[in-house]
PDB file of C-alpha atoms in Angstrom:
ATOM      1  CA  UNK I   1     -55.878 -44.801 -41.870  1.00 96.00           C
ATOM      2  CA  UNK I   2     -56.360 -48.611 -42.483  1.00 98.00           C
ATOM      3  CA  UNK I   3     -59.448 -50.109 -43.915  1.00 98.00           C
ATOM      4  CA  UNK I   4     -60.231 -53.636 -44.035  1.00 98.00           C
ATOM      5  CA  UNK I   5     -63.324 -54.443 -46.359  1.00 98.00           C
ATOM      6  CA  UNK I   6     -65.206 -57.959 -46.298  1.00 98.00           C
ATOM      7  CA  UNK I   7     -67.662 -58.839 -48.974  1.00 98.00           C
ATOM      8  CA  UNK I   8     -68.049 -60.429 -52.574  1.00 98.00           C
ATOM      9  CA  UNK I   9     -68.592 -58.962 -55.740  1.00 97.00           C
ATOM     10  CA  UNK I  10     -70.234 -56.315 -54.921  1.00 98.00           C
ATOM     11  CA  UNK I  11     -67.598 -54.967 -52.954  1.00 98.00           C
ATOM     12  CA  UNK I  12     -64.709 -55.870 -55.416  1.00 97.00           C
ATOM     13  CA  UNK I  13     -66.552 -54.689 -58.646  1.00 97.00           C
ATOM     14  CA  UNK I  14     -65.158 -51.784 -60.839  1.00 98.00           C
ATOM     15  CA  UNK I  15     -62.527 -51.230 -57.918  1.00 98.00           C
ATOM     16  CA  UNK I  16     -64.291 -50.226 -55.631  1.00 98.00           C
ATOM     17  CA  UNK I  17     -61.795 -50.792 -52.436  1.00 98.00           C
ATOM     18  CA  UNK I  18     -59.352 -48.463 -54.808  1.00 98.00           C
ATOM     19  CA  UNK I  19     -62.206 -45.671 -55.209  1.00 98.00           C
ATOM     20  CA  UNK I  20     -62.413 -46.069 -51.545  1.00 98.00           C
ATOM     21  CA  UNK I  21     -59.233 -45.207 -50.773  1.00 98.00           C
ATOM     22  CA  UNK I  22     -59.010 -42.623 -53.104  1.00 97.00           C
ATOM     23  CA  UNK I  23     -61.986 -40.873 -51.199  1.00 97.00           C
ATOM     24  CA  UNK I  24     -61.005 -41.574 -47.579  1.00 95.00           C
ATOM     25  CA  UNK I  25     -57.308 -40.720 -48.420  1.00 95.00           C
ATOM     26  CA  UNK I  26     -56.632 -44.386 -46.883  1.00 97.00           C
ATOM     27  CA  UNK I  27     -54.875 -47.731 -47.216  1.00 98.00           C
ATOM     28  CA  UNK I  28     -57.768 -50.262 -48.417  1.00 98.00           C
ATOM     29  CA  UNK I  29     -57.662 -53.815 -48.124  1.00 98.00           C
ATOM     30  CA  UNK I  30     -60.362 -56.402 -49.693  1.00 98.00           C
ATOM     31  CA  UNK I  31     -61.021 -59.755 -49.228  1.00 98.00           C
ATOM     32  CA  UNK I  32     -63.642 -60.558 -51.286  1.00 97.00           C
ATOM     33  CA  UNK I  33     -64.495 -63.865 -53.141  1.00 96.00           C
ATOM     34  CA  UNK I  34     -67.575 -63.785 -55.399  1.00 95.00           C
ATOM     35  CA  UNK I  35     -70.938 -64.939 -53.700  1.00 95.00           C
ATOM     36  CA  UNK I  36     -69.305 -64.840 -50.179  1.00 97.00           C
ATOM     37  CA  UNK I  37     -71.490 -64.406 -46.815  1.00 97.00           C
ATOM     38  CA  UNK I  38     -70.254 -63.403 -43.725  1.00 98.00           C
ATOM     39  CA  UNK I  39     -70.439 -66.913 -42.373  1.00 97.00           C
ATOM     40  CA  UNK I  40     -67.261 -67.984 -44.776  1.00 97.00           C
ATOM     41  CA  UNK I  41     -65.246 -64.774 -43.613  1.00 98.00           C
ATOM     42  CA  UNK I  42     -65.826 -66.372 -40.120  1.00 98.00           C
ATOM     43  CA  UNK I  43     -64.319 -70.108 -41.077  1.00 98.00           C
ATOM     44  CA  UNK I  44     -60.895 -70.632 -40.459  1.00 98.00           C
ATOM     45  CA  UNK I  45     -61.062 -73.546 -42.516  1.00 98.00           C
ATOM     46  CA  UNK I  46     -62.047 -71.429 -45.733  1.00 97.00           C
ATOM     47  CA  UNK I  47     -58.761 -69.750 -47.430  1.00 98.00           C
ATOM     48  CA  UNK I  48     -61.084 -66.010 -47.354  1.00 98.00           C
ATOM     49  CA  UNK I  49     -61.849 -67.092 -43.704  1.00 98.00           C
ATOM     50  CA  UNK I  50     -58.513 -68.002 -42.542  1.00 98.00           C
ATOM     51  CA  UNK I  51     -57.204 -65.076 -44.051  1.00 98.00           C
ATOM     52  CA  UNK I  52     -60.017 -62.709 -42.911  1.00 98.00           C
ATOM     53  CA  UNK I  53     -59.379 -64.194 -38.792  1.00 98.00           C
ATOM     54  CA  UNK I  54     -55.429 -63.885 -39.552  1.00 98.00           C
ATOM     55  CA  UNK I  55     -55.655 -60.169 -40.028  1.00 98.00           C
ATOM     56  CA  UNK I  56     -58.069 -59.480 -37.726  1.00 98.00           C
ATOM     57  CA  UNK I  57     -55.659 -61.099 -35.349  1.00 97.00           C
ATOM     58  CA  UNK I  58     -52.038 -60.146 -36.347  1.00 97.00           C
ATOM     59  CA  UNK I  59     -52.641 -56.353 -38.100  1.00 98.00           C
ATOM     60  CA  UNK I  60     -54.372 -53.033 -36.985  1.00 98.00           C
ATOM     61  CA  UNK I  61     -56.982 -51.585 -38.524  1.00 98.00           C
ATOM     62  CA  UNK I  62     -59.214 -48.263 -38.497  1.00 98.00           C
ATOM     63  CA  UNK I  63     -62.469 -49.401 -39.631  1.00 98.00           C
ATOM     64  CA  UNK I  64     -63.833 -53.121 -40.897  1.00 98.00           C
ATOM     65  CA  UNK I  65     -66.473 -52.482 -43.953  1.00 98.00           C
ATOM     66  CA  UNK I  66     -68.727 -55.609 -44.062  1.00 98.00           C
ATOM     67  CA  UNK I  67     -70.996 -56.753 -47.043  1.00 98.00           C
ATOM     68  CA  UNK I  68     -72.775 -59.909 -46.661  1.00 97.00           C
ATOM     69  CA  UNK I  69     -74.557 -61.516 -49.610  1.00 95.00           C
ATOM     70  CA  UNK I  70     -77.037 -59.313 -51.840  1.00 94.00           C
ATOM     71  CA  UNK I  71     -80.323 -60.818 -50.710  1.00 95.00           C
ATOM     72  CA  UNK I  72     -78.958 -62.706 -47.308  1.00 95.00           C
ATOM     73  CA  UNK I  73     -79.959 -60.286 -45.076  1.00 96.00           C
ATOM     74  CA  UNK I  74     -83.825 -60.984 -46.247  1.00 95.00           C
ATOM     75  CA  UNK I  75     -83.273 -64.712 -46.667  1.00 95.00           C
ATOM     76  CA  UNK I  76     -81.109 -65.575 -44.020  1.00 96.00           C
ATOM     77  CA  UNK I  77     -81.787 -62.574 -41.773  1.00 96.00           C
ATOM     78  CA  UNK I  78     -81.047 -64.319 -38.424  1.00 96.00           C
ATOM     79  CA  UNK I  79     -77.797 -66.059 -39.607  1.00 97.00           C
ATOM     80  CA  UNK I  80     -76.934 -62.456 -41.382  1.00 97.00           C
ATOM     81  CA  UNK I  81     -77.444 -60.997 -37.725  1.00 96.00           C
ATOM     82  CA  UNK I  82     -75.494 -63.159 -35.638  1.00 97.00           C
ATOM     83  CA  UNK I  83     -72.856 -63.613 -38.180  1.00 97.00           C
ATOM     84  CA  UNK I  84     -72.858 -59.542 -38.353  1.00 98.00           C
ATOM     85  CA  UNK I  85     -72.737 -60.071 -34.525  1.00 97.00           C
ATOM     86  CA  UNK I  86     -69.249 -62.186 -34.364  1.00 98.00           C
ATOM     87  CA  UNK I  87     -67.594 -60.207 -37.233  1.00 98.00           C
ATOM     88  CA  UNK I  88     -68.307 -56.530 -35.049  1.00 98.00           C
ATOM     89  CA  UNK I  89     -66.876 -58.665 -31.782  1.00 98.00           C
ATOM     90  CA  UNK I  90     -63.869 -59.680 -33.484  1.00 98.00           C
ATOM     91  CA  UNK I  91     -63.470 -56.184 -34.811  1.00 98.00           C
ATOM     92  CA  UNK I  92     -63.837 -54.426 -31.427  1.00 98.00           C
ATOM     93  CA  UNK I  93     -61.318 -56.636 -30.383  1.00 97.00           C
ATOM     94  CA  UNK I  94     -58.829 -55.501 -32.885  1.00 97.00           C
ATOM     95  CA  UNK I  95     -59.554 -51.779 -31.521  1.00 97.00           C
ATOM     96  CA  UNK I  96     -61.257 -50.790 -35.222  1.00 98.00           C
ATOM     97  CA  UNK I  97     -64.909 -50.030 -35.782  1.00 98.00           C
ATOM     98  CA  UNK I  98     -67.238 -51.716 -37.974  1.00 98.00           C
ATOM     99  CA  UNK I  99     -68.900 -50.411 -40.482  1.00 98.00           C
ATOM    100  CA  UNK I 100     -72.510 -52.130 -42.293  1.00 98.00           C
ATOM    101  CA  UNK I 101     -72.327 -51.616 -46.052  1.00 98.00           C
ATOM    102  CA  UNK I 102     -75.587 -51.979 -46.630  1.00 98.00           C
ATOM    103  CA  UNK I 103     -76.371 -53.191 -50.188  1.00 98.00           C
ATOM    104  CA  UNK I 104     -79.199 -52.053 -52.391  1.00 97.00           C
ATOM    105  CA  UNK I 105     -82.388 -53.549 -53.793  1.00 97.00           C
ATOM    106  CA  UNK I 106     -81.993 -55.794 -56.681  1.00 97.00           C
ATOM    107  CA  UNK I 107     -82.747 -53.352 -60.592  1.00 97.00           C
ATOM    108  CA  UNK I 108     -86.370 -52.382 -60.290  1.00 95.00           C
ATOM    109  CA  UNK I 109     -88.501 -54.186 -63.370  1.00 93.00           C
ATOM    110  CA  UNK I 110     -84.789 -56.316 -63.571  1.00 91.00           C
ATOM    111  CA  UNK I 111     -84.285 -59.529 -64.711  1.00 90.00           C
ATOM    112  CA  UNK I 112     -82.907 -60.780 -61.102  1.00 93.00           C
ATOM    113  CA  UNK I 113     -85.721 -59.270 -59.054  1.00 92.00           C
ATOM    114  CA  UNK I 114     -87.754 -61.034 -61.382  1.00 92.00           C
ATOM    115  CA  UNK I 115     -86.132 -64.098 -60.678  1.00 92.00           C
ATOM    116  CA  UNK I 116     -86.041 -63.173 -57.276  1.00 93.00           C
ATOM    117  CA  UNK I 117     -89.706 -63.297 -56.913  1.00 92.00           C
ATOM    118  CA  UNK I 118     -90.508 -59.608 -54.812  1.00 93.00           C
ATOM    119  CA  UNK I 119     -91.586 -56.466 -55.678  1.00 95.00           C
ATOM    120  CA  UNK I 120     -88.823 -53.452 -55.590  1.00 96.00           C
ATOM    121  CA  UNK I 121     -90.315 -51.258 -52.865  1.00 96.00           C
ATOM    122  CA  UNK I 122     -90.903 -55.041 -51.075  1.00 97.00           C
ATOM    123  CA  UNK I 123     -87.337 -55.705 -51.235  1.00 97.00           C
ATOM    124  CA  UNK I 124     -86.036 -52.435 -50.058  1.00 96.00           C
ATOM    125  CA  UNK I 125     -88.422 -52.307 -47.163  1.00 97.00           C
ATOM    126  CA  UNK I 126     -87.290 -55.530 -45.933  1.00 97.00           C
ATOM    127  CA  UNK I 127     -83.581 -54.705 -46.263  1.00 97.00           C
ATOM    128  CA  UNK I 128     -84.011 -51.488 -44.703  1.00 97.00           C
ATOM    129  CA  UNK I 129     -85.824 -52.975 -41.638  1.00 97.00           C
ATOM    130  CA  UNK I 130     -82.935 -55.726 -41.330  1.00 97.00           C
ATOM    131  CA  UNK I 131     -80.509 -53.281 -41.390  1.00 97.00           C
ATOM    132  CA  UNK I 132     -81.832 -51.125 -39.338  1.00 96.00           C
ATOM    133  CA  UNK I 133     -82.633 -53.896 -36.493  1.00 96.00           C
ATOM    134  CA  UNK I 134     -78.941 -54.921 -37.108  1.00 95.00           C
ATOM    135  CA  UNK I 135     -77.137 -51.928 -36.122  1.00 95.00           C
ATOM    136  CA  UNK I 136     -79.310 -51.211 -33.271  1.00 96.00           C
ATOM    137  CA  UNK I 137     -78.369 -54.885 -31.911  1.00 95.00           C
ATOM    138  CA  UNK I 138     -74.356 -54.515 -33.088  1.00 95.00           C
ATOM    139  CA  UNK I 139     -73.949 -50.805 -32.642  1.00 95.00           C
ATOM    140  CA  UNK I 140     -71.919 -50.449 -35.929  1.00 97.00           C
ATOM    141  CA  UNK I 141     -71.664 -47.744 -38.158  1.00 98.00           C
ATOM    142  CA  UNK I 142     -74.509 -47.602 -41.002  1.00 98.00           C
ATOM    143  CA  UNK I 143     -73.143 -46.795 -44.800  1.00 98.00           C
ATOM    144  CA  UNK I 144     -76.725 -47.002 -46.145  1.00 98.00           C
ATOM    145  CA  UNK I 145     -76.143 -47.759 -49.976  1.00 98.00           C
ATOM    146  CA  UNK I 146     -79.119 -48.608 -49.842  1.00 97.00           C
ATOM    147  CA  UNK I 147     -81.403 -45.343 -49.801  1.00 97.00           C
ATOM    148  CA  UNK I 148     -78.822 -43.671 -52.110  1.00 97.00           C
ATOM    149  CA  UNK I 149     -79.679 -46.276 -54.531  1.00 97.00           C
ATOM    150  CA  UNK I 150     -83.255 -45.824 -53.859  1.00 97.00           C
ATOM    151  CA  UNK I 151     -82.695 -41.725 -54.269  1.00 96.00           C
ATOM    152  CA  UNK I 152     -81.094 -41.989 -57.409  1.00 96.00           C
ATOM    153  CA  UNK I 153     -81.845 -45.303 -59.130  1.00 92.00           C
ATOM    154  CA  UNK I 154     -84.461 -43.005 -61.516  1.00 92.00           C
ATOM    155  CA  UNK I 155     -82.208 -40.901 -62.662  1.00 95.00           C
ATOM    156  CA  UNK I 156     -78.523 -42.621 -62.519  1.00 96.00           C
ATOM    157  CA  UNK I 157     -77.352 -45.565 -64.525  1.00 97.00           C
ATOM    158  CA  UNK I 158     -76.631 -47.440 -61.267  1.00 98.00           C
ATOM    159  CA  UNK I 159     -76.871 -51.075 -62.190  1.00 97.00           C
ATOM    160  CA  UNK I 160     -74.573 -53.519 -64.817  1.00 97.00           C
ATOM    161  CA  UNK I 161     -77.005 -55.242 -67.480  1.00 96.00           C
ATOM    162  CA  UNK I 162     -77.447 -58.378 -64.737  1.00 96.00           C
ATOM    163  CA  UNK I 163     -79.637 -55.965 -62.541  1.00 96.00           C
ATOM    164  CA  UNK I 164     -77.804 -56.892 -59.384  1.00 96.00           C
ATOM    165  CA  UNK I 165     -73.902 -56.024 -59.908  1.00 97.00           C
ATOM    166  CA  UNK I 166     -73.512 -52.162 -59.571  1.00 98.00           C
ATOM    167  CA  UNK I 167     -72.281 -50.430 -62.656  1.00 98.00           C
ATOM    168  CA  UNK I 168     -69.364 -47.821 -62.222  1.00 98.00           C
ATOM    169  CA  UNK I 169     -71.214 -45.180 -61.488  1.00 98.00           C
ATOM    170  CA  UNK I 170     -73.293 -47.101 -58.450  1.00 98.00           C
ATOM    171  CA  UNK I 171     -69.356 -48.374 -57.435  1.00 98.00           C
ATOM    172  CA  UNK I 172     -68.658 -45.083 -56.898  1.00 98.00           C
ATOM    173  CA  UNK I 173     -72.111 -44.025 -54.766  1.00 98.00           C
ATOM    174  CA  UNK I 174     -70.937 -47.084 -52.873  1.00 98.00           C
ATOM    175  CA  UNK I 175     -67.636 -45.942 -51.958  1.00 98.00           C
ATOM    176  CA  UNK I 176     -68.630 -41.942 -51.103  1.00 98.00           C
ATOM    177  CA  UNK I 177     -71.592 -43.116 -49.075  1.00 98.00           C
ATOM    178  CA  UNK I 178     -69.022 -45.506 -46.960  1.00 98.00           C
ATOM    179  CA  UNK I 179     -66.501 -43.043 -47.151  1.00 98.00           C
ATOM    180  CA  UNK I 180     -68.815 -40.144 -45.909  1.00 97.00           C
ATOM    181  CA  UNK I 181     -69.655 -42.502 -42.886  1.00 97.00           C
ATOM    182  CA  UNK I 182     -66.340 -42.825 -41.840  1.00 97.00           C
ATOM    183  CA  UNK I 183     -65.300 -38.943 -42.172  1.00 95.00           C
ATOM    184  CA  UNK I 184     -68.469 -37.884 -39.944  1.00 95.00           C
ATOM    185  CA  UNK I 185     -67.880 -40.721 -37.487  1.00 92.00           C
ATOM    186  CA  UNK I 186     -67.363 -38.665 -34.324  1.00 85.00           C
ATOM    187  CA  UNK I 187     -64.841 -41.008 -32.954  1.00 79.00           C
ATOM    188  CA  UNK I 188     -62.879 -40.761 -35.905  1.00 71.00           C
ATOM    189  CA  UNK I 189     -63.326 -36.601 -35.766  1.00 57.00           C
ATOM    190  CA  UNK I 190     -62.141 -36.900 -31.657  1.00 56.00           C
ATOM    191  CA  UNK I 191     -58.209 -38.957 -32.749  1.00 56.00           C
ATOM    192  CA  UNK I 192     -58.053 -36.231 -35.497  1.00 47.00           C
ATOM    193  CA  UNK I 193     -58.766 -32.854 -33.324  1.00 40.00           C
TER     194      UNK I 193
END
């Protein structure tokens, strides 16, 4: 199995395309460039773009993970959604299946969500409802991060100090929850039986 993930720094932190593949028993490839959206890994004329479109094109691939920007699907919801959108096309048409990964709510009582301005519970209600509304208009797979945050943010050291970066133990709720997603996906279950 070949997995192609596409995101920033939350997807490249503590390894977390090698924990991946570790889990999934699969090849992993990132490309990931701190603070990337979706809308770069779109533009041939970036270097993550060019090389994003270039595999897409010219190598086959299982499943796509996608990560846009921690609070971009809140801020920039449409462009998140018809970014999301293009990416799933241009997956399809490589024959793979895309996959959300679905990012969590910044630290509650952190010092980002402070400077973010919005209340935890606020924050994780609107990224739920964009996420939701997103895979019902792309039909791709849903590795919700985001509620296993939520579940075990009390009791599980999920966060780095910065209160937006996952620490190494939230890098690996990451990776099982994506990798869970792809081992139930009943497509995936039909090529295997």
């Amino acid at each position: 199995m070949r997995i192609l993930m596409l995101g920033n720094s939350y997807t490249s932190a503590n390894h977390l395309p090698l924990m991946l593949a570790e889990m999934a028993g699969a090849e992993v490839i990132a490309h990931t460039r701190g603070g990337a959206r979706l809308a770069e890994q779109l533009n041939p004329a970036t270097k993550l773009g060019n090389k994003t479109l270039k595999a897409l094109h010219d190598e086959k691939w299982d499943y796509v993970i996608v990560q846009e920007m921690s609070n971009g699907p809140i801020t920039s919801k449409e462009k998140f959604m018809t970014n999301l959108s293009k990416l799933c096309g241009l997956i399809r048409k490589n024959g793979a299946t895309p996959v959300l990964f679905a990012t969590w709510a910044y630290e509650k009582n952190g010092k980002q969500l402070k400077k973010f301005g919005m209340e935890y519970e606020d924050m994780i209600c609107s990224m739920k409802e964009t996420f939701r509304e997103t895979v019902k208009r792309t039909s791709c797979l849903l590795a919700d991060v985001t509620t296993a945050f939520e579940q075990q943010a009390e009791t599980v050291k999920l966060y780095a100090p910065d209160g937006s970066h996952p620490s190494e133990a939230g890098s690996k709720l990451a990776a099982r929850t994506i990798a869970k997603v792809i081992w139930n996906d009943p497509k995936r279950k039909k090529e295997v039986s």
